[in-house]
Structures are given as structure tokens and as C-alpha cells.
Short mmCIF file of C-alpha atoms (C1' of nucleotides) in Angstrom, two decimals:
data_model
loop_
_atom_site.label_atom_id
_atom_site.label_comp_id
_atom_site.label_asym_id
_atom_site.label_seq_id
_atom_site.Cartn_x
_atom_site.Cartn_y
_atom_site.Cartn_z
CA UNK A 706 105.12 112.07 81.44
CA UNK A 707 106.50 109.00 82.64
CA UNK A 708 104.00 105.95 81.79
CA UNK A 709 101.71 105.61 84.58
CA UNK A 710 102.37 101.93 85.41
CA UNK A 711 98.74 100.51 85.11
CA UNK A 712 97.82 99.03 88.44
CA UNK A 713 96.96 95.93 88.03
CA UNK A 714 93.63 94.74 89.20
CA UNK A 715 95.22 91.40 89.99
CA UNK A 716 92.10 89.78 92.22
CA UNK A 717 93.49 87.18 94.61
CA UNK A 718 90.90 84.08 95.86
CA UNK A 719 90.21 84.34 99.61
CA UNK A 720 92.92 81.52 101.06
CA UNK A 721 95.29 84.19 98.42
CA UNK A 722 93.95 86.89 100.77
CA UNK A 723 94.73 85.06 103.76
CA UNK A 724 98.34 84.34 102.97
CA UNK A 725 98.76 88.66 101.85
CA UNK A 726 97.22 89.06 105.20
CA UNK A 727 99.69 86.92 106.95
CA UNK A 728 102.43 88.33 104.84
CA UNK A 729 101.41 92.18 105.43
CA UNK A 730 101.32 91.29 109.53
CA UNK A 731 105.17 90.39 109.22
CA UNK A 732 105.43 93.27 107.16
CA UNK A 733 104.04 95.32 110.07
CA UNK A 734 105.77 93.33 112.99
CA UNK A 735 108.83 94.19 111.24
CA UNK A 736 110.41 94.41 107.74
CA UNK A 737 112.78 91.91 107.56
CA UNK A 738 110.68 89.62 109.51
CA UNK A 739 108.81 88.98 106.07
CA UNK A 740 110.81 85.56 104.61
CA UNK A 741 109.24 82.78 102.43
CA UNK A 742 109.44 80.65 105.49
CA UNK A 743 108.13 82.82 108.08
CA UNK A 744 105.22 83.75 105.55
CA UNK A 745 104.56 79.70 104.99
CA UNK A 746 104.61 79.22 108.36
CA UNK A 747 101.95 81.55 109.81
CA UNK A 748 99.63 81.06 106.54
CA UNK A 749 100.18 77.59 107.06
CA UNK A 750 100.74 77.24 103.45
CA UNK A 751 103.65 75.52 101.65
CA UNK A 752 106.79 77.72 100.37
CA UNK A 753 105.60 75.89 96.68
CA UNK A 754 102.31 77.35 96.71
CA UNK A 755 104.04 80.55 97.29
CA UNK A 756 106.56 80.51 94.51
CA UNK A 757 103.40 79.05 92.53
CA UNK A 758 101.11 81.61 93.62
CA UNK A 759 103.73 84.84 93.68
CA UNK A 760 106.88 83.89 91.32
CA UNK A 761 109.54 85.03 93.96
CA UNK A 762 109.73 86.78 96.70
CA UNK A 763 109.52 90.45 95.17
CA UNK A 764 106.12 89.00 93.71
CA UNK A 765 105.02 87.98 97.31
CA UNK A 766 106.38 91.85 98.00
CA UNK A 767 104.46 93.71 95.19
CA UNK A 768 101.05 91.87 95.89
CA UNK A 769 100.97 92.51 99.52
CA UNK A 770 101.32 95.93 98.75
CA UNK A 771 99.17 96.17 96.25
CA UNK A 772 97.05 94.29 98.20
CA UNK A 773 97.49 96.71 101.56
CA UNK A 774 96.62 99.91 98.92
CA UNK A 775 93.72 98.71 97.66
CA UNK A 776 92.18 98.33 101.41
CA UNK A 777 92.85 102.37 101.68
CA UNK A 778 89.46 104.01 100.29
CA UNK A 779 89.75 106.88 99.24
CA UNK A 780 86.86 109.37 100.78
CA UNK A 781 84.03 110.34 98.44
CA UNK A 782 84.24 113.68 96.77
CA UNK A 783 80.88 114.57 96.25
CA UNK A 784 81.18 117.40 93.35
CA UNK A 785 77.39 118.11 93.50
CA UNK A 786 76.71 122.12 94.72
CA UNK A 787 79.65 123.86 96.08
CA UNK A 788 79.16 126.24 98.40
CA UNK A 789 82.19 127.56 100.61
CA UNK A 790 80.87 125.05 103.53
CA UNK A 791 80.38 122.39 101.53
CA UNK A 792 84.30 122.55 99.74
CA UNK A 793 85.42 123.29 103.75
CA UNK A 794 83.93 119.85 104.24
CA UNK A 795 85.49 118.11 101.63
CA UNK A 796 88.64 119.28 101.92
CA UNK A 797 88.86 118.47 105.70
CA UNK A 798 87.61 115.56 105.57
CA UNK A 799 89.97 114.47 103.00
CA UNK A 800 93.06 115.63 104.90
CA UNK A 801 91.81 113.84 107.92
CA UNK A 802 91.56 110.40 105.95
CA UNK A 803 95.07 111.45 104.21
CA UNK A 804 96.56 111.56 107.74
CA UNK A 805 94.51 108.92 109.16
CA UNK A 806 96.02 106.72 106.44
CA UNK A 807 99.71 107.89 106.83
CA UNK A 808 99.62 107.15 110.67
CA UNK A 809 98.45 103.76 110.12
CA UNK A 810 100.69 101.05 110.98
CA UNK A 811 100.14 99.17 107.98
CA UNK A 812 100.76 102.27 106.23
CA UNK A 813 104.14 103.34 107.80
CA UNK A 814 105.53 99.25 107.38
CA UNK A 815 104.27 99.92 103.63
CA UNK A 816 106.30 103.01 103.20
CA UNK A 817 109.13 101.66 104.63
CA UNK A 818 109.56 98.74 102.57
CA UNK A 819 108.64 100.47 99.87
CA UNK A 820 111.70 103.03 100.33
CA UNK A 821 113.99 100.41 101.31
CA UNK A 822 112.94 98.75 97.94
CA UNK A 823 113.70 101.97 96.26
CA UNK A 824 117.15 102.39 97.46
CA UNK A 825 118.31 98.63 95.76
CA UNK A 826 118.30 97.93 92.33
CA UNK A 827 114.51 97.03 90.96
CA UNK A 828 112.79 100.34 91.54
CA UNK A 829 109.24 98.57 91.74
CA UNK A 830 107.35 99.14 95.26
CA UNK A 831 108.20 102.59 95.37
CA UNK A 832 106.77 103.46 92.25
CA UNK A 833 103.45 102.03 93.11
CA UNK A 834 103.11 102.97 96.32
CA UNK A 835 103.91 106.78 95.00
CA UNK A 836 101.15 106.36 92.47
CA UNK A 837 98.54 104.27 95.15
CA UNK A 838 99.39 106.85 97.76
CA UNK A 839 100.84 110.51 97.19
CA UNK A 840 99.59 110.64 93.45
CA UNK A 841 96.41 109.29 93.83
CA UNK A 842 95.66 111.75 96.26
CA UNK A 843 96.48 114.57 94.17
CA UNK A 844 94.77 113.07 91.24
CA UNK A 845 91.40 112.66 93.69
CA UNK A 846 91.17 116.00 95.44
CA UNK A 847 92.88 118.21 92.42
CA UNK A 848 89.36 118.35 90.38
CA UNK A 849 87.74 119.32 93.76
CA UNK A 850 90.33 122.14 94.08
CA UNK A 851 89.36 123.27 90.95
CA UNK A 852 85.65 123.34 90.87
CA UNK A 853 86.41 125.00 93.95
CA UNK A 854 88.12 127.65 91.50
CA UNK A 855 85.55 127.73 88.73
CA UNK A 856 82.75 128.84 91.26
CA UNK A 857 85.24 131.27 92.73
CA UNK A 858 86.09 130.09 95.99
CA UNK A 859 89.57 129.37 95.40
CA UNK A 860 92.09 131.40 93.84
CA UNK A 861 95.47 129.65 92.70
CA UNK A 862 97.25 129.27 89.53
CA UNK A 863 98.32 125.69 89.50
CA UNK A 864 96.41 123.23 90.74
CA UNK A 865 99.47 120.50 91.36
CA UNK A 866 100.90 123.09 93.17
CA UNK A 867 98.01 124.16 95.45
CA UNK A 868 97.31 120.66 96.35
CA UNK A 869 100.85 120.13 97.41
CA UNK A 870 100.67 122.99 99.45
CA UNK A 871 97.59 121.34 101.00
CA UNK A 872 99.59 117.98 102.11
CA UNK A 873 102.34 120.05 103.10
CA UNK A 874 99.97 121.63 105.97
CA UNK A 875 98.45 118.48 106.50
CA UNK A 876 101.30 115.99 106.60
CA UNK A 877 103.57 118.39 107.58
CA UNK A 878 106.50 116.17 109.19
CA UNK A 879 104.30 113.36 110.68
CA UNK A 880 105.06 110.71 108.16
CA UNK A 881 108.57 111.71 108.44
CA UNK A 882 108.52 110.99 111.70
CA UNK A 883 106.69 108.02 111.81
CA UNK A 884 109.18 106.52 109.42
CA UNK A 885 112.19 107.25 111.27
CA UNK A 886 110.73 105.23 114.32
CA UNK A 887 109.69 108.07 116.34
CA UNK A 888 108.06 106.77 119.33
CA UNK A 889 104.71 108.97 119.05
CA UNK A 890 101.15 108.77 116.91
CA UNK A 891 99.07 110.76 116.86
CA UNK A 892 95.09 110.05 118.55
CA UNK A 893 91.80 110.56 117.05
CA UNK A 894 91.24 113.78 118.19
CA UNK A 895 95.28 115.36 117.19
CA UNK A 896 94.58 113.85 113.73
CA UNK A 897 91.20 115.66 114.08
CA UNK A 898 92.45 118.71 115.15
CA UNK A 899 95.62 118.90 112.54
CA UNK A 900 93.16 118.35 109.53
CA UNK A 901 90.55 121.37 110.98
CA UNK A 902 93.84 123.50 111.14
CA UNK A 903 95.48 122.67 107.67
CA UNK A 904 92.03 123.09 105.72
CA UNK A 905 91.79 126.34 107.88
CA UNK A 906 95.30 127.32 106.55
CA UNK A 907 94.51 126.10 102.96
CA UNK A 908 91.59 128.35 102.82
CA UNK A 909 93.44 131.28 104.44
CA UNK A 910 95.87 130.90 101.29
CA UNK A 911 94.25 130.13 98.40
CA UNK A 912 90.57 131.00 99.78
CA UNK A 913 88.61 134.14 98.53
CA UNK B 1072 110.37 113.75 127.17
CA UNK B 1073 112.55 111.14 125.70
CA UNK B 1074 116.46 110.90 126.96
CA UNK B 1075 118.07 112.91 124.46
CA UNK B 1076 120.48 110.45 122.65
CA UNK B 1077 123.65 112.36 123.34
CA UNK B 1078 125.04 112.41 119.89
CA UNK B 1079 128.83 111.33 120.51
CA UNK B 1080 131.40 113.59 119.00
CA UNK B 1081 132.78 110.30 118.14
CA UNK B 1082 136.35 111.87 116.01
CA UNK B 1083 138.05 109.93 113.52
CA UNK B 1084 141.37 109.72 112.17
CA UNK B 1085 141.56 111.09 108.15
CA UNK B 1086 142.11 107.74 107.48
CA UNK B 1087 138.75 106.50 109.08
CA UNK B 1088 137.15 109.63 107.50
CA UNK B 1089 138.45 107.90 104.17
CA UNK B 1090 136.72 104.72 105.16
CA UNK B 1091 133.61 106.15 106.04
CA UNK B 1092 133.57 108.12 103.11
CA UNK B 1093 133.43 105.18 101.00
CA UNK B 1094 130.99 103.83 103.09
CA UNK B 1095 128.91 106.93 102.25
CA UNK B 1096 129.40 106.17 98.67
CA UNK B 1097 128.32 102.93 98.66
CA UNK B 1098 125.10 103.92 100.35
CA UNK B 1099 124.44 106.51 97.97
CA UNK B 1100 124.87 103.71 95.38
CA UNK B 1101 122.25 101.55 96.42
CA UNK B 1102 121.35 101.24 100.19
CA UNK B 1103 122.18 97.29 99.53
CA UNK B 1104 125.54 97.56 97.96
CA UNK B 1105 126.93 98.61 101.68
CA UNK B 1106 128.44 94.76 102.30
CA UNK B 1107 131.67 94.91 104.48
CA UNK B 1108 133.15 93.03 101.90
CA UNK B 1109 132.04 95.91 99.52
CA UNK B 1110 133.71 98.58 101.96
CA UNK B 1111 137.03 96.97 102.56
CA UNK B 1112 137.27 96.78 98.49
CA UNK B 1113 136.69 100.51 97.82
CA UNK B 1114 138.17 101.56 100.42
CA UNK B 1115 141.44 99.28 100.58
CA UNK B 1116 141.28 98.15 104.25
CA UNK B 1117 140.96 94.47 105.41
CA UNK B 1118 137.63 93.59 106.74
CA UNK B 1119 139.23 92.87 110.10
CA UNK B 1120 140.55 96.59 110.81
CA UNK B 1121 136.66 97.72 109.76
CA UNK B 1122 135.18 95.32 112.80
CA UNK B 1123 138.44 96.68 114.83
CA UNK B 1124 137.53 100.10 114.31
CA UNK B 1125 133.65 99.94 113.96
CA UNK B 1126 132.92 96.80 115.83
CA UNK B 1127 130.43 95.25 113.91
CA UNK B 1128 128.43 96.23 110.36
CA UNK B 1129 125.37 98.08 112.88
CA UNK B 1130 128.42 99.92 113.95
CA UNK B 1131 129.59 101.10 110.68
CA UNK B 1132 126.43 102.28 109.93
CA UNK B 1133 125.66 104.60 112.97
CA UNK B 1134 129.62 106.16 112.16
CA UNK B 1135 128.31 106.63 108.75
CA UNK B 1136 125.36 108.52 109.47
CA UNK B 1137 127.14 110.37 112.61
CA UNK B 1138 129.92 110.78 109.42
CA UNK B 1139 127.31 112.72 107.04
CA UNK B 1140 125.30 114.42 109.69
CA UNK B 1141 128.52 116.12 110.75
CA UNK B 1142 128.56 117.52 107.47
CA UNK B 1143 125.60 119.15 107.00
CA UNK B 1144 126.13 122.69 108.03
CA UNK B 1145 122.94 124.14 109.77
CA UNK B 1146 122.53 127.62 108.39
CA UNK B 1147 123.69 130.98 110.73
CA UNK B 1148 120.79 132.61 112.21
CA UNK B 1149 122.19 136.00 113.11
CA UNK B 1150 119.75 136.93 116.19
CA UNK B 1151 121.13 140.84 116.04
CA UNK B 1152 118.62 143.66 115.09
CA UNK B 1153 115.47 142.35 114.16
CA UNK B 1154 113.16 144.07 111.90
CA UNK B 1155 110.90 142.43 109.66
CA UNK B 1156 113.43 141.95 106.55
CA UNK B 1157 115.94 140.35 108.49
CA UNK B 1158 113.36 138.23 110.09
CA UNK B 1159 112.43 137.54 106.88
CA UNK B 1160 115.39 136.57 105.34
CA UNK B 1161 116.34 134.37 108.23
CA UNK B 1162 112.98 132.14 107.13
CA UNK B 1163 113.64 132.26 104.09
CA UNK B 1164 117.47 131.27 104.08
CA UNK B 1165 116.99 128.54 106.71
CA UNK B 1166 113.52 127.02 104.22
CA UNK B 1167 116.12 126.88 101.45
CA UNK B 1168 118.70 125.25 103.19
CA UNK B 1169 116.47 122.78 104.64
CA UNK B 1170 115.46 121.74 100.95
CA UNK B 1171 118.89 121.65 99.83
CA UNK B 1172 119.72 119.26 102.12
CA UNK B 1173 116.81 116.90 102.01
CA UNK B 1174 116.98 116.81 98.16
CA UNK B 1175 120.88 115.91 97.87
CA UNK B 1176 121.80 112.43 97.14
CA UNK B 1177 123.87 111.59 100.53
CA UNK B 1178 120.45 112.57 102.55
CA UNK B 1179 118.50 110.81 100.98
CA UNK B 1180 120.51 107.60 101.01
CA UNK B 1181 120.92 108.24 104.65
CA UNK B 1182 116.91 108.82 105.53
CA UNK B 1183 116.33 105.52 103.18
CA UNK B 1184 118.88 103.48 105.32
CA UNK B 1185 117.40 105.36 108.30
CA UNK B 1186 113.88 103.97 107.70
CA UNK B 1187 115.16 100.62 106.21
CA UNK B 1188 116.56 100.22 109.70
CA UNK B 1189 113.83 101.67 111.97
CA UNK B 1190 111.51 98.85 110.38
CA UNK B 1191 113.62 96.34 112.30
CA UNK B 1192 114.79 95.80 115.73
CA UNK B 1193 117.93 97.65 116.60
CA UNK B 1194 115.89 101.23 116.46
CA UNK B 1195 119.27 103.18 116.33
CA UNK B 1196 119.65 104.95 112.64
CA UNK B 1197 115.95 106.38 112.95
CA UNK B 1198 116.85 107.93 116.10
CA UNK B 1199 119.78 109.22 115.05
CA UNK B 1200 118.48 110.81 111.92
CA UNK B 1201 115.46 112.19 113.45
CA UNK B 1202 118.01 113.84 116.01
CA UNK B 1203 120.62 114.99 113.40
CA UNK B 1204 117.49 115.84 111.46
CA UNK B 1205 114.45 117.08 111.65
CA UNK B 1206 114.39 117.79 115.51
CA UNK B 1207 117.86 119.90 115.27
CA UNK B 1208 116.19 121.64 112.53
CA UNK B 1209 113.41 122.84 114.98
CA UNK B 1210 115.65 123.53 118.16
CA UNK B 1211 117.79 125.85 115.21
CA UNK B 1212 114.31 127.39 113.94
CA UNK B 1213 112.37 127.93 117.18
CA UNK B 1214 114.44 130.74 118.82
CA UNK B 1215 114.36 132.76 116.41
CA UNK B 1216 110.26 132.68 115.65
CA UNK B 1217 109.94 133.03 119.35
CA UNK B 1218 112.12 135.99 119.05
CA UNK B 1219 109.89 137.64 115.99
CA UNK B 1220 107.14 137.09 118.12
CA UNK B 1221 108.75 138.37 120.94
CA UNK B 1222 109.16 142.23 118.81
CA UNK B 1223 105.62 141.52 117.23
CA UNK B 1224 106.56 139.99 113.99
CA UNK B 1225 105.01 137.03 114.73
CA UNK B 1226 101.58 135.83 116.19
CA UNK B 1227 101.68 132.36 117.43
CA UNK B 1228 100.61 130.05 120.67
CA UNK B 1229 102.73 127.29 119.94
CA UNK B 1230 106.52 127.64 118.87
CA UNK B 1231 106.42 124.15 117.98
CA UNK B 1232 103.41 123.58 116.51
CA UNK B 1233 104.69 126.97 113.73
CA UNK B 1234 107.60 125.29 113.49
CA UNK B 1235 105.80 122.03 111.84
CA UNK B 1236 103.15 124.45 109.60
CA UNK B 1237 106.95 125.91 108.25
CA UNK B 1238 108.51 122.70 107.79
CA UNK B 1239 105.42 121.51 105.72
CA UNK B 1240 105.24 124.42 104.10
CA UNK B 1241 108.87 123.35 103.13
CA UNK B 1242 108.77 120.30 102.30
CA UNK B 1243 105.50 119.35 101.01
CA UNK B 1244 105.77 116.62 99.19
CA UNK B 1245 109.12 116.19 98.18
CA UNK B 1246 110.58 114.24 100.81
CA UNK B 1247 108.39 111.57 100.50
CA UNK B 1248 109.01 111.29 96.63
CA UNK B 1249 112.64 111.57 96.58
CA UNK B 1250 112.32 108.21 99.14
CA UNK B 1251 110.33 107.01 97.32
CA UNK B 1252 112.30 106.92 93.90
CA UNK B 1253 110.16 109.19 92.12
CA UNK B 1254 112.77 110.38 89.15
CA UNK B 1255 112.89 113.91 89.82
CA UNK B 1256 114.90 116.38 91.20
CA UNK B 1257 114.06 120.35 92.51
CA UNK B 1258 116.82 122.32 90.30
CA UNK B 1259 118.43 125.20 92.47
CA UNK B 1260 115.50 127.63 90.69
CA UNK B 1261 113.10 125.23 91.91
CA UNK B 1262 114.08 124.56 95.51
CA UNK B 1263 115.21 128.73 95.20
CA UNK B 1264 111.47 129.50 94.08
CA UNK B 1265 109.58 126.82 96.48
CA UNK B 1266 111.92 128.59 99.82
CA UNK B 1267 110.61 131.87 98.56
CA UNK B 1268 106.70 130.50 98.15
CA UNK B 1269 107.07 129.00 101.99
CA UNK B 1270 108.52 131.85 103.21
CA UNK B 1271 105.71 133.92 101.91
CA UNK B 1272 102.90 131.85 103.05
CA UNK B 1273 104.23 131.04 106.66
CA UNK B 1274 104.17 134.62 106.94
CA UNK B 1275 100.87 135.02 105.36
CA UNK B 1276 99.74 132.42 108.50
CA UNK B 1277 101.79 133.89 111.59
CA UNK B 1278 102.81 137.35 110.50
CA UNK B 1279 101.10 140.31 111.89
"C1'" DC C 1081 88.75 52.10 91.58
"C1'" DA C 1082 92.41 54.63 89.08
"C1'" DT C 1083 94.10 59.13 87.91
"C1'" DT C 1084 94.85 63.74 88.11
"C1'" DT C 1085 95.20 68.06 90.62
"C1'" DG C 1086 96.33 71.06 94.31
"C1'" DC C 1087 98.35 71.63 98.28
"C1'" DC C 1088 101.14 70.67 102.64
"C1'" DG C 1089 105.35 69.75 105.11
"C1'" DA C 1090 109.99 68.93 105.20
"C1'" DA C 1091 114.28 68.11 103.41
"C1'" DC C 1092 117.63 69.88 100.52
"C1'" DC C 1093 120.81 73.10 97.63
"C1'" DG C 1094 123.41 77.29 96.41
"C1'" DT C 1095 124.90 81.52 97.59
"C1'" DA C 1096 125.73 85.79 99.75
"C1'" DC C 1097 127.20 87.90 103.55
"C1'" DG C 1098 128.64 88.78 108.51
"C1'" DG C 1099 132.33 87.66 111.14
"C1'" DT C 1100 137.12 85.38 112.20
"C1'" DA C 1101 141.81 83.78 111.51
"C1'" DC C 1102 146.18 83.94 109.53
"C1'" DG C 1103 150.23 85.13 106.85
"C1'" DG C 1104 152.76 89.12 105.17
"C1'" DT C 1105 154.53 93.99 105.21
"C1'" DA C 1106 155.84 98.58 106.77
"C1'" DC C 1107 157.15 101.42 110.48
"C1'" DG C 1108 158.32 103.25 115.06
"C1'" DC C 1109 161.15 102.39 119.15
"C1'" DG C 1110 164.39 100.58 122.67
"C1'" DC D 1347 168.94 94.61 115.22
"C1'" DG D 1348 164.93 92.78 117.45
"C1'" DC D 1349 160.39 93.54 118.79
"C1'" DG D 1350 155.77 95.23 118.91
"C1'" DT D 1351 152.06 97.55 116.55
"C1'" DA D 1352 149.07 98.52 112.97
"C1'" DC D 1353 147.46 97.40 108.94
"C1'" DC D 1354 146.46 94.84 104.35
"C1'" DG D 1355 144.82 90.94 101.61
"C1'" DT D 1356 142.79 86.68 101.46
"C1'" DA D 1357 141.14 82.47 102.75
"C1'" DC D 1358 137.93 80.49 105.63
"C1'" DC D 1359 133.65 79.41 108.61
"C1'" DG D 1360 128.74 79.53 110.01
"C1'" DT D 1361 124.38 80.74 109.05
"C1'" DA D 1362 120.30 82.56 107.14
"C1'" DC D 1363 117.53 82.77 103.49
"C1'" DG D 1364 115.81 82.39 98.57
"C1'" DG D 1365 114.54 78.87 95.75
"C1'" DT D 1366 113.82 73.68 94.32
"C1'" DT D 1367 112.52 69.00 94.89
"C1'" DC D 1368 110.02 65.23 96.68
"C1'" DG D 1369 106.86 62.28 99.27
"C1'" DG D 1370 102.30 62.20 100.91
"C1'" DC D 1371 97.40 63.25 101.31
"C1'" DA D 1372 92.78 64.57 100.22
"C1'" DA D 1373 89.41 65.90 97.15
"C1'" DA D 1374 87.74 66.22 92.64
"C1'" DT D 1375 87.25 63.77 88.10
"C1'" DG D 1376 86.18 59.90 85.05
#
DNA sequence: CATTTGCCGAACCGTACGGTACGGTACGCG
DNA sequence: CGCGTACCGTACCGTACGGTTCGGCAAATG
């Protein structure tokens, strides 16, 4: 297993969190509109304070999205008594924050960077957004999955593999999409209505 | 619906195939290493016959994609006679295709350019992809689950909407991690094994 | 009051890269 | 042969941006 780069904790002072804010709304207005001036411009800060505060401009880069990821909560998996309603709750409620989440604008600017990033040299934001985001998830709702299991209302072999599975028929190719540009999100009640039908499709799979 | 951006045949010379290829190379090398300094090296040509030829770097880019989507050959579906096993096949075949291609290097140096550039203005590479892409891969898919469902194979409302459970079913997570730089690659066994699983469950959702 | 610290704003530097210009060569054609 | 065309290689230009430096100011410190 590849060593789980530790995510730093890294707690910023609140003028910090103004200038991540700033930086993560050029971010969203448009990746290469984030540049050390642009940033010290609408913070109002100076371009030192940034090289102070950051190091370089991949520093600025990491801590916005570090700070952007640790914004997302993550919904509460409440493991006490699991009944078949009960999991059907949990598990739809956590695909409707996963694609809540993934059709967030601050979430598609985030992924986009963050693959850009990963097709240059210094493999950095991709890696941590993979752990923040898609791995994180799995590592959240996989102990679910298998209490789900262990009380017999699940039935799979693998729980990696289930749970992939899962954000398969949640994600399907929204995030895709969203990344390529494709002029379309998706409202409240689509988002609502995907996450009812993957948890329904889950359970029709792996359910008892 | 959205103009459909005619996708120009757009035919080269060999020599301008040679060009582009080395393009292609260079974006498979790192999405940054594409300079048209970089090009004209690899590909001995003088920078001024690339902007003759491609106009300008944005236009070098869209013939590079256009290049590589060319390529990718969409998998036969044979519409004659069919029974269950042949529609089953056809699934099958066309999920394993679709994961060959969106695991090989050149796509996903394309999608990661593709997204690099639909975080910007100019929203032309996204488009492009998403046409090349995943929306061919639906107008390909679509006929032929309206046609199980047409002899009773298949129970669905929404040709589309089965279309996106299969494509997640697919895909799952993989896309996303390859873009993201996660070191790790489906083997043919793998992406053989995963076609198989999709297969299997889209069926388990839609067949009768 | 003098000094230090932290920050702002702006000027500045170096470089990489997109884009252009120019000299040189090979080849087809009247 | 003379001319045009197409291309190569390279030098060159302009600019944008990452990164550094510096003067100034205000507040804390002693």
C-alpha cells in the first residue's frame, strides 16, 4: 500500500482564510485565472505575504485545496441498530451528499486543477484530492457496508468492490460531465432522485 | 438541445498525421510539455509551418484531439438476430471496449487536457471530448437497448437514463482515478473481469 | 520616543513561451 | 534555366507571470 500521505491539519488564522477564500473564487471563476497577482489583488494582501505565508505558488495551490476539502463534511454514519430501513437511509443519504458534493462548483474547479496538476510533473493535488474525495468516501461508508453484511442485509464478497459499485450508480457519468464543461447540473430534486435510484439499485444487487 | 458541434472531418496529409502524432506524444508525456517549440523539435518542422497549418497553439490542440478521437474505433454492434446471448454479448463487448479506451494512456492525456481546458475560457476541447466521448458512446449504445427492449429483453422507461446506470456500472471509479494520477492500472484480466461484472449487473437491473 | 515586527503596494527581474520574421534548401514547372 | 512554392532551422520580439526587493506605514513592544 502506497503511504497514505498524512493530511496535514495545517490550521490557517482567519485573514489566512480570507486570502484561500479569495484564491479558491479564482479557482472557481476559472483555473488559470488563479496568479500571485490576481490572488494579492482581490485579498488585498501583498504578493510577500503570500510567498511568506504559502512558499510558492504550488503552496498557495495545495492549501486552497486542502482548504476547499476540509469545508466538505462528510455525512454522519450513525452505526447504532441496523435495520434494513435504517442502512436504506444511510446509504442514500450518503450518495446524495456524494453527488451533492461532486456537482458543486467549487468541487468541479477542484477536480480540475487537481487533474491538470496531475498531468505535469509534481504529482501533488491529485493525490490529495483522491484521498480527501474518492478514498475518503470509500473509507467512510465501507464499515457501514459491512455491518450491513454482518447483520445480514447485504451480501457481497469485497467490500472495496461493492462500494465502488455503489459510486458507479451514483456518480455514474455526472462528474465526467461536469468536468468536460458540459453545460448542465443537475437541481435539488435530480440529485434527489438519482441518489433514491442508485441506493435502490445497490440494494437490488447486493441486498438480501 | 444544444447545436451539435459538427465534428469536421478535418483530413490531413501523412505528413501532418506525423506532426500531430508527436503532438499526441508530447501530451501523453506530461499535458505541459506540449510547447510549440517542443512540437517543432520532435517532430522536425519549423514553428512557422505548425501556425501555417494549425493556426495558432488552441488550434493544434483541437487537431490533436480530433487526431486521437479518429482513432478510437467504436466497437460493431451487429443489430441481426437478437436473442438474449447476442444481446448479451453486445453489452458486454461494447462495456469492455469502453474501459479499454478510457484506461489507455492517449485518453487519458486527452480527457486531462480536455478538462485542463474546459476550466478556462475558450470551452472547445471539453466539447469536443464529451462529443467524441462519452455522448457518441451513448448514441452507439442506445439503439441497441432500445432494440432488446423492443423483443422483451429489456425493461426500461428511459433509454438514456439505462444508458448512464451501464456506463457507471462501467466505469465506476476508475476514470476519475486514472485523472487523477492514482498509480494504477486495470490489467486486460481486470478490465476483462470488471466488463463481465457490469454486464451481469445491468442485466440484473433491466433484464426481464 | 526608539525599535522591531508584520504587512501593504509597487516596482523590478528573469524566464518561458506564443507568435513572427528571415535566410537557406529542395523540388516541381514553364 | 529561372521562378515559385513549400518547408526547415533559427533568431528574434512581446508579454505574462512567478518570484524578489524595497520603501513606507501602523501597531505592538520596551
Amino acid at each position: 500500500m502506497t503511504a497514505v500521505a498524512a493530511v496535514k491539519p495545517e490550521t490557517w488564522t482567519p485573514r489566512q482564510g480570507e486570502v484561500l477564500e479569495a484564491a479558491l473564487s479564482l479557482l472557481v471563476a476559472g483555473g488559470d485565472k488563479l496568479t500571485m497577482n490576481g490572488v494579492a489583488r482581490i485579498a488585498h494582501c501583498s504578493k510577500e505575504t503570500l510567498y511568506k505565508w504559502f512558499g510558492d505558488r504550488d503552496g498557495l495551490l495545495v492549501a486552497t485545496v486542502q482548504w476547499q476539502a476540509a469545508k466538505v463534511g462528510v455525512p454522519r454514519l450513525d452505526r447504532a441498530h441496523l435495520d434494513a430501513r435504517a442502512l436504506g437511509r444511510v446509504v442514500e443519504d450518503f450518495g446524495r451528499a456524494l453527488l451533492s458534493v461532486l456537482a458543486s462548483e467549487n468541487s468541479v474547479a477542484l477536480n480540475r486543477v487537481a487533474v491538470s496538476h496531475a498531468g505535469t510533473t509534481v504529482p501533488d493535488l491529485g493525490t490529495i484530492v483522491l484521498q480527501n474525495g474518492r478514498l475518503e468516501m470509500g473509507r467512510r461508508l465501507k464499515p457501514v457496508l459491512e455491518a450491513g453484511r454482518a447483520v445480514g442485509l447485504l451480501r457481497f464478497a469485497d467490500s472495496e468492490q461493492a462500494f465502488r459499485t455503489f459510486f458507479g450508480l451514483v456518480v455514474r457519468d455526472v462528474q465526467i460531465r461536469l468536468l468536460l464543461g458540459d453545460r448542465w447540473r443537475p437541481s435539488e430534486a435530480e440529485i434527489d432522485a438519482e441518489a433514491k435510484a442508485a441506493a435502490e439499485q445497490f440494494f437490488a444487487l447486493f441486498g438480501t
